[in-house]
Short mmCIF file of C-alpha atoms in Angstrom, two decimals:
data_model
loop_
_atom_site.label_atom_id
_atom_site.label_comp_id
_atom_site.label_asym_id
_atom_site.label_seq_id
_atom_site.Cartn_x
_atom_site.Cartn_y
_atom_site.Cartn_z
CA UNK A 69 124.33 121.55 104.66
CA UNK A 70 121.91 120.31 107.05
CA UNK A 71 119.44 119.16 104.37
CA UNK A 72 122.20 116.86 103.27
CA UNK A 73 122.30 115.65 106.76
CA UNK A 74 118.18 115.10 107.02
CA UNK A 75 117.96 113.51 103.99
CA UNK A 76 121.10 110.71 105.34
CA UNK A 77 119.23 110.22 108.75
CA UNK A 78 115.54 110.08 107.23
CA UNK A 79 116.10 108.07 103.79
CA UNK A 80 119.27 106.08 105.48
CA UNK A 81 117.46 102.51 105.93
CA UNK A 82 120.06 101.38 108.47
CA UNK A 83 119.27 104.73 110.63
CA UNK A 84 115.45 104.29 110.43
CA UNK A 85 115.45 100.76 110.94
CA UNK A 86 118.16 100.80 114.30
CA UNK A 87 115.60 103.85 115.58
CA UNK A 88 112.86 101.20 115.27
CA UNK A 89 114.61 98.19 116.65
CA UNK A 90 115.64 100.24 120.07
CA UNK A 91 112.52 101.78 121.13
CA UNK A 92 110.99 98.35 120.18
CA UNK A 93 112.84 96.69 122.49
CA UNK A 94 111.75 98.72 124.98
CA UNK A 95 108.00 98.36 124.31
CA UNK A 96 108.86 94.63 124.11
CA UNK A 97 110.32 94.92 127.97
CA UNK A 98 106.96 96.55 128.77
CA UNK A 99 104.58 93.87 127.51
CA UNK A 100 106.59 91.24 129.09
CA UNK A 101 105.44 92.85 132.35
CA UNK A 102 101.69 93.72 131.21
CA UNK A 103 101.24 89.85 131.00
CA UNK A 104 103.64 88.88 133.23
CA UNK A 105 101.14 87.67 136.15
CA UNK A 106 98.45 85.74 133.18
CA UNK A 107 99.73 82.35 133.49
CA UNK A 108 100.26 82.72 137.74
CA UNK A 109 96.31 83.23 137.83
CA UNK A 110 96.02 79.67 139.44
CA UNK A 111 99.15 80.16 142.18
CA UNK A 112 97.60 83.75 143.00
CA UNK A 113 94.48 82.22 143.68
CA UNK A 114 95.74 79.45 145.26
CA UNK A 115 95.26 79.38 149.44
CA UNK A 116 97.99 81.22 151.56
CA UNK A 117 98.01 77.86 153.70
CA UNK A 118 99.29 76.10 150.14
CA UNK A 119 101.90 78.76 149.18
CA UNK A 120 99.45 81.32 147.11
CA UNK A 121 98.29 84.67 147.53
CA UNK A 122 94.89 83.69 148.52
CA UNK A 123 93.14 85.83 145.79
CA UNK A 124 89.43 85.54 144.29
CA UNK A 125 88.45 85.20 140.74
CA UNK A 126 86.88 88.77 141.78
CA UNK A 127 90.59 89.84 143.11
CA UNK A 128 92.41 88.31 139.94
CA UNK A 129 89.62 90.18 137.99
CA UNK A 130 90.57 93.80 139.29
CA UNK A 131 94.07 93.17 139.41
CA UNK A 132 93.86 92.82 135.62
CA UNK A 133 91.28 95.47 135.48
CA UNK A 134 93.40 98.02 137.33
CA UNK A 135 96.10 98.46 134.59
CA UNK A 136 94.10 101.33 133.13
CA UNK A 137 92.24 102.63 136.48
CA UNK A 138 94.89 105.89 136.64
CA UNK A 139 94.73 106.12 132.19
CA UNK A 140 91.04 105.94 132.47
CA UNK A 141 89.49 107.76 135.41
CA UNK A 142 91.83 110.41 136.04
CA UNK A 143 92.78 110.91 132.22
CA UNK A 144 96.13 110.47 132.56
CA UNK A 145 96.59 109.14 129.04
CA UNK A 146 95.16 111.94 127.50
CA UNK A 147 97.03 114.51 129.09
CA UNK A 148 100.02 111.88 127.89
CA UNK A 149 99.47 112.80 124.15
CA UNK A 150 99.18 116.18 124.99
CA UNK A 151 102.73 116.05 126.77
CA UNK A 152 104.04 114.10 123.82
CA UNK A 153 102.79 116.97 121.30
CA UNK A 154 103.73 119.89 123.63
CA UNK A 155 107.18 118.27 125.06
CA UNK A 156 108.09 116.02 122.58
CA UNK A 157 109.79 112.46 121.88
CA UNK A 158 112.79 112.61 124.26
CA UNK A 159 110.81 113.77 127.48
CA UNK A 160 107.66 111.93 127.30
CA UNK A 161 109.42 108.59 126.38
CA UNK A 162 111.95 109.31 129.61
CA UNK A 163 109.04 109.96 132.03
CA UNK A 164 106.59 107.25 130.54
CA UNK A 165 109.54 104.60 131.16
CA UNK A 166 110.58 105.88 134.22
CA UNK A 167 106.79 105.54 134.95
CA UNK A 168 106.79 101.68 134.22
CA UNK A 169 109.47 100.95 136.31
CA UNK A 170 108.26 102.57 139.20
CA UNK A 171 105.07 100.59 138.87
CA UNK A 172 106.42 97.80 138.43
CA UNK A 173 108.22 97.82 141.39
CA UNK A 174 105.36 98.56 143.44
CA UNK A 175 103.59 95.67 142.00
CA UNK A 176 107.01 93.50 143.26
CA UNK A 177 106.23 94.40 146.79
CA UNK A 178 102.36 93.68 146.43
CA UNK A 179 103.18 90.14 145.38
CA UNK A 180 106.46 89.85 147.68
CA UNK A 181 105.43 90.97 151.00
CA UNK A 182 103.70 89.34 153.19
CA UNK A 183 100.87 91.33 154.59
CA UNK A 184 99.22 88.73 156.55
CA UNK A 185 95.25 89.17 156.94
CA UNK A 186 95.08 92.54 156.47
CA UNK A 187 92.57 93.74 153.61
CA UNK A 188 92.12 97.07 151.97
CA UNK A 189 88.75 98.60 152.29
CA UNK A 190 86.76 101.52 150.97
CA UNK A 191 83.33 101.41 152.02
CA UNK A 192 81.65 98.00 151.01
CA UNK A 193 84.74 97.23 148.62
CA UNK A 194 87.35 95.10 150.14
CA UNK A 195 90.51 93.49 148.17
CA UNK A 196 93.92 92.05 150.55
CA UNK A 197 96.31 94.21 150.76
CA UNK A 198 98.77 92.05 148.30
CA UNK A 199 96.19 92.55 145.54
CA UNK A 200 95.50 96.40 146.57
CA UNK A 201 99.47 97.09 146.27
CA UNK A 202 99.52 95.17 143.16
CA UNK A 203 96.82 96.92 141.50
CA UNK A 204 98.41 100.84 142.51
CA UNK A 205 101.53 99.19 141.40
CA UNK A 206 99.85 97.73 137.57
CA UNK A 207 97.98 100.71 137.38
CA UNK A 208 101.16 103.29 137.46
CA UNK A 209 102.65 100.86 135.42
CA UNK A 210 99.70 101.28 133.02
CA UNK A 211 100.25 105.22 132.25
CA UNK A 212 104.02 104.56 131.45
CA UNK A 213 103.17 101.85 128.97
CA UNK A 214 100.75 103.41 127.18
CA UNK A 215 102.08 106.59 127.07
CA UNK A 216 104.69 105.02 125.77
CA UNK A 217 103.55 103.47 123.69
CA UNK A 218 102.05 106.76 121.60
CA UNK A 219 105.16 107.62 121.54
CA UNK A 220 106.62 105.05 119.79
CA UNK A 221 103.99 104.58 117.47
CA UNK A 222 104.85 108.61 116.54
CA UNK A 223 108.48 108.14 116.60
CA UNK A 224 107.92 105.17 113.51
CA UNK A 225 105.83 107.87 111.98
CA UNK A 226 108.46 110.39 112.16
CA UNK A 227 111.02 107.84 110.67
CA UNK A 228 109.02 106.26 108.22
CA UNK A 229 106.50 108.28 106.50
CA UNK A 230 106.83 107.67 102.96
CA UNK A 231 108.79 104.34 103.42
CA UNK A 232 107.85 101.09 104.91
CA UNK A 233 105.54 102.49 107.80
CA UNK A 234 103.25 99.71 108.05
CA UNK A 235 106.23 97.25 107.77
CA UNK A 236 108.09 99.43 110.70
CA UNK A 237 104.83 99.10 112.97
CA UNK A 238 104.24 95.87 112.03
CA UNK A 239 107.57 94.72 113.46
CA UNK A 240 106.98 96.69 116.37
CA UNK A 241 103.75 95.12 117.18
CA UNK A 242 105.78 91.82 116.72
CA UNK A 243 108.28 92.62 118.57
CA UNK A 244 105.84 93.51 121.56
CA UNK A 245 104.19 90.33 120.95
CA UNK A 246 106.96 88.35 121.45
CA UNK A 247 107.38 90.07 124.90
CA UNK A 248 103.93 88.76 125.46
CA UNK A 249 104.91 85.78 124.30
CA UNK A 250 107.91 85.36 126.76
CA UNK A 251 105.93 86.36 129.55
CA UNK A 252 103.27 83.78 128.70
CA UNK A 253 105.52 80.78 128.02
CA UNK A 254 108.03 81.31 130.36
CA UNK A 255 106.33 83.20 133.77
CA UNK A 256 104.97 80.05 135.37
CA UNK A 257 107.99 77.81 134.91
CA UNK A 258 110.04 80.97 136.49
CA UNK A 259 108.02 80.97 139.73
CA UNK A 260 108.16 77.11 139.72
CA UNK A 261 111.35 76.81 139.83
CA UNK A 262 111.76 79.52 142.35
CA UNK A 263 108.97 77.68 144.46
CA UNK A 264 105.68 78.97 143.05
CA UNK A 265 107.12 82.41 144.11
CA UNK A 266 104.76 84.76 141.89
CA UNK A 267 107.16 87.38 142.87
CA UNK A 268 110.27 85.63 140.79
CA UNK A 269 108.95 86.35 137.33
CA UNK A 270 107.95 90.21 138.19
CA UNK A 271 111.49 90.82 139.35
CA UNK A 272 112.96 89.40 136.44
CA UNK A 273 110.78 91.58 134.64
CA UNK A 274 111.50 94.69 136.38
CA UNK A 275 115.44 94.06 135.45
CA UNK A 276 114.52 93.99 131.96
CA UNK A 277 112.41 97.06 132.32
CA UNK A 278 115.16 99.02 133.66
CA UNK A 279 117.47 98.02 130.80
CA UNK A 280 114.42 99.10 128.27
CA UNK A 281 114.51 102.71 129.83
CA UNK A 282 118.23 102.36 128.96
CA UNK A 283 117.66 102.05 125.26
CA UNK A 284 115.20 104.77 125.24
CA UNK A 285 117.98 106.91 126.72
CA UNK A 286 120.18 105.58 123.82
CA UNK A 287 117.44 106.64 120.99
CA UNK A 288 117.24 110.21 122.52
CA UNK A 289 120.90 110.83 121.17
CA UNK A 290 119.27 109.73 117.61
CA UNK A 291 115.93 111.89 118.22
CA UNK A 292 118.00 114.95 118.99
CA UNK A 293 120.23 114.81 115.58
CA UNK A 294 117.20 113.80 113.53
CA UNK A 295 115.42 117.32 114.91
CA UNK A 296 118.52 119.23 114.61
CA UNK A 297 118.92 118.14 111.02
CA UNK A 298 114.95 118.81 110.12
CA UNK A 299 114.85 122.23 111.44
CA UNK A 300 116.32 123.55 108.52
CA UNK A 301 114.55 121.58 105.94
CA UNK A 302 110.59 122.09 106.20
CA UNK A 303 107.75 123.60 108.47
CA UNK A 304 105.79 120.35 108.80
CA UNK A 305 109.45 118.51 110.23
CA UNK A 306 109.94 121.42 112.21
CA UNK A 307 106.57 121.35 113.52
CA UNK A 308 107.39 117.06 114.03
CA UNK A 309 110.68 117.87 115.96
CA UNK A 310 109.91 120.61 118.38
CA UNK A 311 105.74 120.89 118.24
CA UNK A 312 105.52 124.36 117.67
CA UNK A 313 102.64 124.12 115.35
CA UNK A 314 100.21 122.42 118.69
CA UNK A 315 97.19 124.21 119.35
CA UNK A 316 94.43 123.22 121.79
CA UNK A 317 92.14 124.40 119.33
CA UNK A 318 93.33 121.82 116.81
CA UNK A 319 92.04 119.17 119.06
CA UNK A 320 88.51 119.85 117.04
CA UNK A 321 89.93 118.33 113.93
CA UNK A 322 90.24 115.16 115.80
CA UNK A 323 87.25 115.25 117.68
CA UNK A 324 85.19 115.62 114.27
CA UNK A 325 86.78 113.18 112.16
CA UNK A 326 84.77 110.12 111.79
CA UNK A 327 87.65 107.98 110.32
CA UNK A 328 89.29 108.62 113.46
CA UNK A 329 86.60 107.74 115.46
CA UNK A 330 85.66 104.44 113.69
CA UNK A 331 89.54 103.55 114.21
CA UNK A 332 88.95 104.08 117.49
CA UNK A 333 86.02 102.24 118.29
CA UNK A 334 87.54 99.20 116.15
CA UNK A 335 90.84 99.05 118.52
CA UNK A 336 88.19 99.31 121.01
CA UNK A 337 86.37 96.51 120.34
CA UNK A 338 88.94 94.13 118.63
CA UNK A 339 91.10 94.45 121.17
CA UNK A 340 88.30 93.92 123.62
CA UNK A 341 88.14 90.61 122.34
CA UNK A 342 91.64 89.93 122.52
CA UNK A 343 93.84 91.24 125.77
CA UNK A 344 91.06 90.23 128.13
CA UNK A 345 90.72 87.14 126.63
CA UNK A 346 94.63 86.14 127.24
CA UNK A 347 94.23 87.04 130.87
CA UNK A 348 91.49 83.87 131.65
CA UNK A 349 92.51 82.21 128.65
CA UNK A 350 94.90 79.93 130.93
CA UNK A 351 92.21 78.72 133.29
CA UNK A 352 89.88 78.04 129.97
CA UNK A 353 92.75 75.78 128.68
CA UNK A 354 93.27 74.31 131.66
CA UNK A 355 89.29 73.40 132.30
CA UNK A 356 87.90 72.95 129.07
CA UNK A 357 90.95 71.54 127.15
CA UNK A 358 92.42 69.20 129.59
CA UNK A 359 95.69 71.17 128.87
CA UNK A 360 97.93 70.49 131.87
CA UNK A 361 98.56 73.39 134.23
CA UNK A 362 102.31 73.90 133.09
CA UNK A 363 101.67 73.92 129.58
CA UNK A 364 98.66 75.99 129.69
CA UNK A 365 99.98 79.72 130.04
CA UNK A 366 101.88 78.93 126.98
CA UNK A 367 99.00 78.26 124.62
CA UNK A 368 97.56 81.66 125.05
CA UNK A 369 101.52 82.42 123.71
CA UNK A 370 100.68 81.42 120.06
CA UNK A 371 98.75 84.20 120.23
CA UNK A 372 101.57 86.64 119.93
CA UNK A 373 103.84 84.01 118.80
CA UNK A 374 101.61 84.38 114.98
CA UNK A 375 102.02 88.02 115.01
CA UNK A 376 105.89 88.36 115.67
CA UNK A 377 106.10 86.86 111.80
CA UNK A 378 102.73 87.54 110.30
CA UNK A 379 102.45 91.57 111.55
CA UNK A 380 104.96 92.38 109.53
CA UNK A 381 103.85 90.10 106.42
CA UNK A 382 100.58 92.01 106.19
CA UNK A 383 102.42 95.22 106.99
CA UNK A 384 104.32 94.69 103.91
CA UNK A 385 101.11 93.99 102.03
CA UNK A 386 99.72 97.32 103.05
CA UNK A 387 102.90 99.38 102.58
CA UNK A 388 103.28 97.94 98.97
CA UNK A 389 99.38 96.87 97.49
CA UNK A 390 97.13 98.88 100.26
CA UNK A 391 93.75 97.39 101.26
CA UNK A 392 94.40 98.69 104.65
CA UNK A 393 90.30 98.96 105.78
CA UNK A 394 90.25 95.28 103.94
CA UNK A 395 92.31 93.66 106.15
CA UNK A 396 91.00 95.46 109.30
CA UNK A 397 87.42 93.72 108.64
CA UNK A 398 89.03 90.41 107.60
CA UNK A 399 90.57 90.24 111.34
CA UNK A 400 87.58 91.18 112.26
CA UNK A 401 85.82 88.40 111.35
CA UNK A 402 88.23 86.10 112.25
CA UNK A 403 88.24 87.56 115.82
CA UNK A 404 84.47 86.92 115.93
CA UNK A 405 85.16 83.04 114.78
CA UNK A 406 87.54 81.67 117.09
CA UNK A 407 85.56 83.07 119.73
CA UNK A 408 82.21 81.19 118.87
CA UNK A 409 84.08 78.09 118.21
CA UNK A 410 85.54 78.38 121.87
CA UNK A 411 82.06 78.89 122.92
CA UNK A 412 80.38 75.94 121.44
CA UNK A 413 83.26 74.11 122.96
CA UNK A 414 83.83 71.59 120.25
CA UNK A 415 86.68 68.90 120.41
CA UNK A 416 88.05 69.46 123.59
CA UNK A 417 91.42 69.04 123.34
CA UNK A 418 94.53 70.59 123.57
CA UNK A 419 95.71 70.37 120.06
CA UNK A 420 92.36 72.12 118.45
CA UNK A 421 92.78 75.01 120.86
CA UNK A 422 96.44 75.75 119.53
CA UNK A 423 94.96 75.79 115.94
CA UNK A 424 92.18 78.34 116.93
CA UNK A 425 94.58 80.21 119.05
CA UNK A 426 96.82 80.47 116.05
CA UNK A 427 93.90 81.55 113.88
CA UNK A 428 93.38 83.99 116.52
CA UNK A 429 97.14 85.30 116.17
CA UNK A 430 96.62 85.89 112.53
CA UNK A 431 93.38 87.73 112.79
CA UNK A 432 95.60 89.67 115.78
CA UNK A 433 98.19 90.68 113.04
CA UNK A 434 95.91 91.67 110.43
CA UNK A 435 94.26 94.35 111.96
CA UNK A 436 96.81 96.04 113.96
CA UNK A 437 98.87 95.96 111.01
CA UNK A 438 96.59 97.57 109.04
CA UNK A 439 95.19 99.89 112.06
CA UNK A 440 98.06 101.75 113.45
CA UNK A 441 99.67 102.79 110.13
CA UNK A 442 96.18 104.27 108.91
CA UNK A 443 95.78 106.76 111.77
CA UNK A 444 98.93 108.65 110.13
CA UNK A 445 96.63 108.96 107.17
CA UNK A 446 93.86 110.63 108.50
CA UNK A 447 95.45 113.10 111.23
CA UNK A 448 98.09 115.62 110.83
CA UNK A 449 101.87 114.91 112.61
CA UNK A 450 101.60 117.77 115.25
CA UNK A 451 98.33 116.07 116.47
CA UNK A 452 99.40 112.53 115.95
CA UNK A 453 100.46 112.34 119.83
CA UNK A 454 96.87 113.39 121.39
CA UNK A 455 95.05 111.24 118.27
CA UNK A 456 97.28 108.20 119.37
CA UNK A 457 96.13 109.36 123.24
CA UNK A 458 92.49 109.21 122.68
CA UNK A 459 92.53 106.08 120.52
CA UNK A 460 94.73 104.37 123.64
CA UNK A 461 92.59 106.06 126.28
CA UNK A 462 89.04 104.60 124.31
CA UNK A 463 91.12 101.20 124.30
CA UNK A 464 91.80 101.61 128.00
CA UNK A 465 88.34 101.48 129.23
CA UNK A 466 87.73 98.54 127.47
CA UNK A 467 91.25 97.08 128.89
CA UNK A 468 89.81 98.35 132.60
CA UNK A 469 86.20 97.23 132.70
CA UNK A 470 85.85 94.24 130.27
CA UNK A 471 88.54 92.24 132.84
CA UNK A 472 86.28 93.53 135.45
CA UNK A 473 83.13 92.12 133.69
CA UNK A 474 84.62 88.64 133.29
CA UNK A 475 86.07 88.07 135.97
CA UNK A 476 82.31 88.33 137.51
CA UNK A 477 80.77 86.36 134.53
CA UNK A 478 83.15 83.26 135.14
CA UNK A 479 82.28 83.61 138.65
CA UNK A 480 78.77 83.03 137.95
CA UNK A 481 79.36 80.68 134.35
CA UNK A 482 82.93 78.95 135.25
CA UNK A 483 81.99 76.77 131.79
CA UNK A 484 82.79 80.24 129.96
CA UNK A 485 80.03 80.23 127.76
CA UNK A 486 79.01 83.71 128.83
CA UNK A 487 82.61 84.97 128.49
CA UNK A 488 82.97 84.07 125.23
CA UNK A 489 79.28 85.37 123.78
CA UNK A 490 80.71 88.86 125.51
CA UNK A 491 83.60 88.60 123.08
CA UNK A 492 81.61 87.74 120.06
CA UNK A 493 79.43 90.37 120.65
CA UNK A 494 82.90 92.05 120.74
CA UNK A 495 84.04 90.74 117.40
CA UNK A 496 80.27 91.49 115.40
CA UNK A 497 81.03 94.98 116.61
CA UNK A 498 84.55 95.15 115.10
CA UNK A 499 82.87 93.78 111.93
CA UNK A 500 80.55 96.41 111.66
CA UNK A 501 82.82 99.55 112.36
CA UNK A 502 85.19 98.00 109.99
CA UNK A 503 82.68 98.17 107.27
CA UNK A 504 81.27 101.52 108.28
CA UNK A 505 85.28 102.77 107.88
CA UNK A 506 85.56 101.35 104.41
CA UNK A 507 82.28 103.35 103.42
CA UNK A 508 83.67 106.48 105.06
CA UNK A 509 87.08 105.87 102.92
CA UNK A 510 85.40 106.36 99.86
CA UNK A 511 83.61 109.15 100.90
CA UNK A 512 86.65 110.89 102.43
CA UNK A 513 89.63 110.06 100.25
CA UNK A 514 91.61 109.10 103.54
CA UNK A 515 93.74 106.76 101.03
CA UNK A 516 93.11 103.52 103.48
CA UNK A 517 93.43 101.38 100.59
CA UNK A 518 95.96 102.84 99.31
CA UNK A 519 99.87 101.94 99.60
CA UNK A 520 101.79 103.41 101.82
CA UNK A 521 105.12 103.11 99.95
CA UNK A 522 106.16 106.62 98.05
CA UNK A 523 107.26 105.11 94.54
#
């Protein structure tokens, strides 16, 4: 009887897509918060006497990088993956969502309370107190958001293996990018509507994130039912449900896997050329492409806007046809091309910048649509949480250090040429890694070029 129930749950299109949409909504709210302050750099750097917070470009760069501080320097994301594999999806997901809510509330305090001229000082390092508190909140939020991300990835693998895995992950990525698009498009107008108050869009995001936490709690009911039916089926499914098969010694399989490290490094280099760029793109649009300040935040939003449709489309191609490694290579080439165009600064007009952003959005769809569904082809389910955690951990190194580096580069070179040269280097590295991954796949037979749907 339990076998019949399990088949209905795992093979029911309605059940698995309902589960996906619930957890994807939670991640969409998380991504809204991640970039809610990206279009507000101009307001953050406005002097206090004029209604801003008085941050410098360097202060903003530190804030942008603080997202991954705890994940990187305290290894919390790595431990989060182990917690996921040991404690399961329900416990880890609720923990992660709660950390996101706590983090964004602290961030709200940082940008809403008047700290006067007080500074946070550590040796020779100094930061405005408002920025320091906001960094603390963003760092705690970053722990929750990244652990929630690996949890959702395991949720999707759990429900969609043998079905539309790449499409499902593509839909989740597309909805997450919709959260980014909403942040890039509406954050500045919301702040303007409340008298240039940076705190207004942050508070809005906090409310939405609380709704996201409630949504994940609803998902845990479905997850519990799936686990109950899975326990009587086979050992593989049981391990995915209660994680009894996880042992620390098994981590050796991850660390010695060349395909895994190729995907990890590709993720690092590719996302280092996209996410940090989003945080500085608004100012680039204003200075280099004569875009009005009120509209500049929406242009970087063209990147996630394109992924909303294209990532599921490319995921369907991967599910039905295969060629995952090829998709990653093409996306890396497109990323490098766009940054090269921005570096040479041709056609400094708004419409041309929009075209480049759309191309970058296509690249931003190609690589994730193939990269994330490729991990389960290389790593077994019982280690999937740890594998995703390591990938996200390495990615967070880039998300933490690259914005700080770009902040210093832009301070020394306001023309953005140095910034774009840096991003071109990331793109070239991604191209090389994607090509090496294709070669390794031919030797190891991971099946990255094969379709995901089992016929």
